[in-house]
Amino acid sequence: MKFPRNIPLLALCLVFGGLLWQALLQMPPHPGLLASVDHRLEESGVSHGVTAVLLNFRGYDTLFEIGVLLLALISVWSLPDDDAREATPPAGLVKTAYLRVMGPLMLVFAGYLLWIGSRAPGGAFQAGAVLAAVAVLMQVSGHSRGEKRDTVWFRCALAAGFLVFTLVAFGCVLRGAAVLEYPAGKAGGWILAIESAGMVSIGLVLAELFRGHAPAILQPGRRK
Amino acid sequence: MNSATLFLLTGGFLVVVGLYHLLGVPSVFRKILAANVLGAGIFMILIALAARQPDVAPDPMPHTMVLTGIVVSVCATAVALKLICRLHAITGDDELPERGEPSDGKH
């Protein structure tokens, strides 16, 4: 057994753990910001507190969260590839059958998650994650060679979420309002537009992060 | 002990497990896994802290922080794994060089 490899470190971590437990258990009950969120919930355009915070009250954080997704994708794509990993696995029987049944169901479910996000847990990130899961299933079962990634439309789709969110957020300034201050009464529609573009982008970016290697047109030395 | 307290303590346990392996294990891949466990523990603590009052609805702020945190941690893990692939392709090894050893790879 190689555990524990480093006994002083283990002792330090256990002491830290004990202090952490003590600190956490001593925290008094506190409602947090629930009252503040509920107070302005009708103006936010959605009726679920978490979605309102994510896309309205703290929308700036979400904007840069989508930016971080793109940044990670650019980082992964700018590293050279190991040639051995570009081969796609052969199409498996069980995985293909599973994909045939679950793929359409997951697509419908992603649409449902996007729509229900205004009233219940859901929204762009959850729907995007389900879309990414469909793409990962396709990659793992050998049905995704990645040739369509060479088009400019693919890169537009990857950037669409961040682009739409930035345009809407800073476009509010053109009306004389602050950044991300949606028009009164129409916030729900703008949030839905942002979330729809975001869902597509997030799903594609996560799927590409899983694939790990850049499309052929972007790889050095192979530019057509 | 109600469920919020249980999640609080479990999150703390995961933080300690993740922290120990992040710092103490030489394999870079296992460090990334440990960082993910550490992140899961922190998220669990945040969610448990949002539900501190038993009869009131939970606080939505930590929920949004965790949602953002999950996405950012997935991105960081993806970049880290790609870097590990490059490390393995260059040096054939899974560990970073020790202090004093030459850092050019033995390919």
Coordinates of C-alpha atoms in Angstrom, one line a residue:
Chain A
M1 CA 0.0 0.0 0.0
K2 CA 1.5 3.3 -1.0
F3 CA -0.9 5.3 1.2
P4 CA 0.1 7.4 3.1
R5 CA 3.0 8.5 1.0
N6 CA 3.6 11.7 2.8
I7 CA 2.8 11.6 6.5
P8 CA 3.5 15.2 7.4
L9 CA 1.3 16.4 4.5
L10 CA -1.4 14.0 5.7
A11 CA -1.3 15.4 9.2
L12 CA -1.4 18.9 7.9
C13 CA -4.5 18.1 5.7
L14 CA -6.3 16.4 8.6
V15 CA -5.7 19.4 10.8
F16 CA -7.0 21.6 8.1
G17 CA -10.0 19.4 7.7
G18 CA -10.8 19.6 11.3
L19 CA -10.6 23.3 11.3
L20 CA -12.7 23.5 8.2
W21 CA -15.4 21.3 9.8
Q22 CA -15.3 23.4 12.9
A23 CA -15.7 26.6 10.9
L24 CA -18.5 25.2 8.8
L25 CA -20.5 23.8 11.7
Q26 CA -20.4 27.1 13.5
M27 CA -21.9 29.1 10.7
P28 CA -25.3 30.6 11.9
P29 CA -28.4 30.1 9.8
H30 CA -28.8 33.0 7.4
P31 CA -31.3 33.3 4.5
G32 CA -28.6 34.9 2.3
L33 CA -29.8 37.0 -0.7
L34 CA -33.1 35.1 -1.1
A35 CA -35.1 38.1 0.0
S36 CA -33.3 40.5 -2.4
V37 CA -33.8 38.2 -5.3
D38 CA -37.4 37.6 -4.6
H39 CA -38.0 41.3 -4.2
R40 CA -37.0 42.0 -7.8
L41 CA -37.9 38.7 -9.5
E42 CA -40.9 40.0 -11.5
E43 CA -38.7 42.6 -13.2
S44 CA -36.1 40.1 -14.2
G45 CA -38.1 38.5 -17.0
V46 CA -38.0 35.0 -15.6
S47 CA -39.7 33.4 -12.7
H48 CA -36.9 31.2 -11.4
G49 CA -34.5 32.8 -8.9
V50 CA -31.4 31.0 -10.1
T51 CA -32.0 31.9 -13.8
A52 CA -32.7 35.5 -12.9
V53 CA -29.5 35.8 -11.0
L54 CA -27.5 34.0 -13.7
L55 CA -28.8 35.9 -16.7
N56 CA -30.0 39.2 -15.3
F57 CA -28.8 40.3 -11.9
R58 CA -25.3 38.7 -12.3
G59 CA -25.3 38.5 -16.0
Y60 CA -21.9 39.9 -16.3
D61 CA -20.4 36.8 -14.7
T62 CA -22.3 34.5 -17.1
L63 CA -21.0 36.5 -20.1
F64 CA -17.4 35.9 -19.1
E65 CA -18.2 32.3 -18.2
I66 CA -19.1 31.7 -21.8
G67 CA -15.9 33.6 -22.7
V68 CA -13.9 31.3 -20.6
L69 CA -15.4 28.3 -22.5
L70 CA -14.1 29.9 -25.7
L71 CA -10.7 30.7 -24.2
A72 CA -10.3 27.0 -23.1
L73 CA -11.2 25.9 -26.6
I74 CA -8.6 28.2 -28.1
S75 CA -6.0 26.9 -25.7
V76 CA -6.8 23.3 -26.4
W77 CA -6.8 23.9 -30.2
S78 CA -3.5 25.8 -30.2
L79 CA -1.6 22.9 -28.8
P80 CA -0.2 20.5 -31.4
D81 CA -1.9 17.1 -31.6
D82 CA -0.6 13.7 -31.0
D83 CA -1.2 11.9 -34.3
A84 CA -2.3 8.7 -32.7
R85 CA -5.4 10.3 -31.2
E86 CA -7.0 11.4 -34.4
A87 CA -8.2 7.9 -35.4
T88 CA -11.9 7.5 -34.7
P89 CA -12.9 4.3 -33.0
P90 CA -14.9 1.7 -35.0
A91 CA -18.7 2.1 -34.7
G92 CA -19.8 -0.1 -31.8
L93 CA -23.0 -2.1 -32.0
V94 CA -24.2 -1.3 -28.5
K95 CA -23.2 2.3 -28.6
T96 CA -24.8 2.8 -31.9
A97 CA -28.0 1.3 -30.8
Y98 CA -28.0 3.4 -27.7
L99 CA -27.3 6.5 -29.7
R100 CA -30.2 5.7 -32.0
V101 CA -32.6 5.5 -29.1
M102 CA -31.2 8.1 -26.8
G103 CA -29.9 10.7 -29.3
P104 CA -33.3 12.1 -30.4
L105 CA -34.6 11.9 -26.8
M106 CA -31.7 13.9 -25.6
L107 CA -32.1 16.5 -28.2
V108 CA -35.8 16.9 -27.3
F109 CA -34.8 17.0 -23.6
A110 CA -32.2 19.7 -24.3
G111 CA -34.9 21.9 -25.9
Y112 CA -37.1 21.2 -22.9
L113 CA -34.4 22.2 -20.5
L114 CA -33.8 25.4 -22.4
W115 CA -37.4 26.4 -22.3
I116 CA -38.2 25.4 -18.7
G117 CA -35.2 27.4 -17.4
S118 CA -37.4 30.5 -17.0
R119 CA -39.6 28.7 -14.5
A120 CA -37.6 25.8 -13.0
P121 CA -34.0 24.5 -12.9
G122 CA -32.8 24.6 -16.5
G123 CA -31.4 27.0 -19.0
A124 CA -28.7 27.4 -21.5
F125 CA -25.9 25.6 -19.6
Q126 CA -27.9 22.6 -18.7
A127 CA -29.3 22.3 -22.2
G128 CA -25.8 22.8 -23.7
A129 CA -24.4 20.1 -21.5
V130 CA -27.1 17.6 -22.8
L131 CA -26.3 18.6 -26.4
A132 CA -22.6 18.0 -25.6
A133 CA -23.5 14.6 -24.2
V134 CA -25.1 13.7 -27.6
A135 CA -22.0 14.8 -29.4
V136 CA -19.7 12.9 -27.0
L137 CA -21.9 9.7 -27.6
M138 CA -21.4 10.2 -31.3
Q139 CA -17.7 10.6 -31.0
V140 CA -17.3 7.6 -28.7
S141 CA -19.3 5.3 -30.8
G142 CA -17.4 6.2 -34.0
H143 CA -20.0 8.3 -35.7
S144 CA -18.3 11.6 -35.7
R145 CA -15.3 12.1 -38.0
G146 CA -15.3 15.8 -37.5
E147 CA -15.1 16.8 -41.2
K148 CA -17.8 19.4 -40.9
R149 CA -15.6 21.4 -38.5
D150 CA -13.6 22.8 -41.4
T151 CA -16.3 25.3 -42.4
V152 CA -16.5 28.9 -41.2
W153 CA -20.1 28.2 -40.1
F154 CA -18.8 25.9 -37.4
R155 CA -16.6 28.5 -36.0
C156 CA -19.5 31.0 -36.2
A157 CA -21.6 28.6 -34.2
L158 CA -18.9 28.2 -31.6
A159 CA -18.7 31.9 -31.1
A160 CA -22.4 32.7 -31.4
G161 CA -23.2 32.4 -27.7
F162 CA -20.6 34.9 -26.6
L163 CA -21.3 37.1 -29.6
V164 CA -25.0 37.4 -29.0
F165 CA -24.6 37.9 -25.3
T166 CA -22.0 40.6 -25.8
L167 CA -24.1 42.4 -28.5
V168 CA -27.2 42.3 -26.3
A169 CA -25.3 43.4 -23.2
F170 CA -23.5 46.3 -24.7
G171 CA -26.3 47.1 -27.1
C172 CA -28.3 48.2 -24.1
V173 CA -25.9 51.2 -23.9
L174 CA -27.3 52.4 -27.2
R175 CA -30.6 52.9 -25.6
G176 CA -29.1 55.0 -23.0
A177 CA -29.3 52.3 -20.3
A178 CA -26.4 50.7 -18.5
V179 CA -24.6 47.6 -19.7
L180 CA -26.9 44.5 -19.4
E181 CA -29.9 46.7 -18.4
Y182 CA -32.5 45.0 -20.5
P183 CA -35.6 47.0 -21.7
A184 CA -38.3 47.0 -19.1
G185 CA -40.9 44.3 -19.7
K186 CA -39.0 42.7 -22.5
A187 CA -36.2 41.2 -20.5
G188 CA -37.6 37.7 -20.8
G189 CA -37.4 37.7 -24.6
W190 CA -33.8 38.9 -24.7
I191 CA -32.9 36.3 -22.1
L192 CA -34.4 33.6 -24.2
A193 CA -32.4 34.8 -27.2
I194 CA -29.2 34.9 -25.3
E195 CA -29.9 31.4 -23.8
S196 CA -30.7 29.9 -27.2
A197 CA -27.5 31.1 -28.8
G198 CA -25.7 30.1 -25.7
M199 CA -27.1 26.6 -25.7
V200 CA -25.8 25.9 -29.2
S201 CA -22.4 27.4 -28.4
I202 CA -21.9 25.7 -25.1
G203 CA -22.9 22.3 -26.5
L204 CA -20.4 22.6 -29.4
V205 CA -17.6 24.0 -27.3
L206 CA -17.9 21.2 -24.7
A207 CA -18.0 18.6 -27.4
E208 CA -14.9 20.1 -29.0
L209 CA -13.1 20.2 -25.7
F210 CA -13.8 16.5 -25.4
R211 CA -12.5 15.8 -28.9
G212 CA -9.3 17.6 -28.0
H213 CA -7.8 18.3 -31.4
A214 CA -8.3 21.2 -33.8
P215 CA -10.1 20.8 -37.1
A216 CA -7.8 20.1 -40.0
I217 CA -8.1 23.6 -41.5
L218 CA -6.7 25.2 -38.4
Q219 CA -3.8 22.8 -37.9
P220 CA -0.3 24.2 -38.7
G221 CA 1.2 22.9 -41.9
R222 CA -2.1 21.6 -43.3
R223 CA -3.8 24.8 -44.3
K224 CA -5.5 24.4 -47.6
Chain B
M1 CA -28.0 16.0 11.9
N2 CA -30.0 17.1 8.9
S3 CA -29.1 16.6 5.3
A4 CA -27.5 20.1 4.9
T5 CA -25.0 19.3 7.7
L6 CA -24.2 16.0 6.2
F7 CA -23.4 17.6 2.9
L8 CA -21.4 20.2 4.6
L9 CA -19.2 17.6 6.3
T10 CA -19.0 15.4 3.2
G11 CA -17.9 18.4 1.2
G12 CA -15.2 19.1 3.8
F13 CA -14.0 15.5 3.6
L14 CA -13.8 15.7 -0.2
V15 CA -11.8 19.0 0.1
V16 CA -9.3 17.3 2.4
V17 CA -9.0 14.2 0.2
G18 CA -8.6 16.3 -2.9
L19 CA -6.0 18.6 -1.3
Y20 CA -3.9 15.8 0.0
H21 CA -3.7 14.1 -3.4
L22 CA -3.2 17.3 -5.2
L23 CA -0.2 18.1 -3.2
G24 CA 1.2 14.7 -2.4
V25 CA 0.9 12.5 -5.5
P26 CA 3.6 12.8 -8.1
S27 CA 1.5 11.7 -11.1
V28 CA 0.2 14.8 -12.9
F29 CA -2.9 13.0 -14.1
R30 CA -3.9 12.1 -10.6
K31 CA -3.3 15.6 -9.5
I32 CA -5.9 16.8 -12.0
L33 CA -8.4 14.2 -10.7
A34 CA -7.6 15.4 -7.2
A35 CA -8.3 19.0 -8.2
N36 CA -11.7 17.9 -9.6
V37 CA -12.5 16.1 -6.3
L38 CA -11.4 19.3 -4.4
G39 CA -13.7 21.3 -6.6
A40 CA -16.6 18.9 -6.1
G41 CA -16.1 19.3 -2.3
I42 CA -16.1 23.0 -2.5
F43 CA -19.3 23.0 -4.6
M44 CA -20.9 20.7 -2.1
I45 CA -20.0 23.0 0.7
L46 CA -21.4 26.0 -1.2
I47 CA -24.7 24.3 -1.9
A48 CA -25.0 23.1 1.7
L49 CA -24.4 26.6 2.9
A50 CA -27.2 27.8 0.7
A51 CA -29.7 25.6 2.6
R52 CA -28.8 26.6 6.1
Q53 CA -32.3 27.5 7.1
P54 CA -34.5 24.4 7.3
D55 CA -38.0 25.8 6.4
V56 CA -37.1 28.6 4.0
A57 CA -36.3 28.2 0.3
P58 CA -32.5 28.0 -0.4
D59 CA -30.5 31.0 -1.2
P60 CA -30.1 31.2 -5.0
M61 CA -26.7 33.0 -5.0
P62 CA -24.4 30.1 -4.1
H63 CA -26.3 28.0 -6.7
T64 CA -25.3 30.3 -9.4
M65 CA -21.8 30.5 -8.2
V66 CA -21.6 26.7 -8.3
L67 CA -23.1 26.6 -11.8
T68 CA -20.5 29.0 -13.0
G69 CA -17.8 27.2 -11.1
I70 CA -18.6 23.8 -12.6
V71 CA -18.3 25.2 -16.2
V72 CA -15.0 27.0 -15.4
S73 CA -13.6 23.8 -13.7
V74 CA -14.6 21.7 -16.7
C75 CA -12.7 24.2 -19.0
A76 CA -9.6 24.1 -16.7
T77 CA -9.7 20.3 -16.6
A78 CA -9.9 20.2 -20.4
V79 CA -6.8 22.5 -20.8
A80 CA -4.9 20.6 -18.1
L81 CA -5.6 17.2 -19.8
K82 CA -4.4 18.5 -23.1
L83 CA -1.3 19.8 -21.5
I84 CA -0.8 16.3 -19.9
C85 CA -1.1 14.8 -23.4
R86 CA 1.6 17.2 -24.6
L87 CA 3.8 16.4 -21.6
H88 CA 3.4 12.7 -22.3
A89 CA 4.2 13.2 -26.0
I90 CA 7.3 15.1 -25.3
T91 CA 8.8 13.3 -22.3
G92 CA 6.9 10.0 -22.3
D93 CA 6.5 10.5 -18.6
D94 CA 3.6 11.4 -16.3
E95 CA 5.6 13.4 -13.7
L96 CA 7.1 16.8 -13.7
P97 CA 10.9 16.9 -13.3
E98 CA 12.2 17.1 -9.7
R99 CA 14.2 20.0 -8.5
G100 CA 17.7 19.7 -10.0
E101 CA 16.9 17.3 -12.7
P102 CA 17.2 18.4 -16.3
S103 CA 13.8 19.3 -17.7
D104 CA 14.5 18.4 -21.4
G105 CA 12.6 15.2 -22.2
K106 CA 14.1 11.8 -22.5
H107 CA 12.3 11.0 -25.7

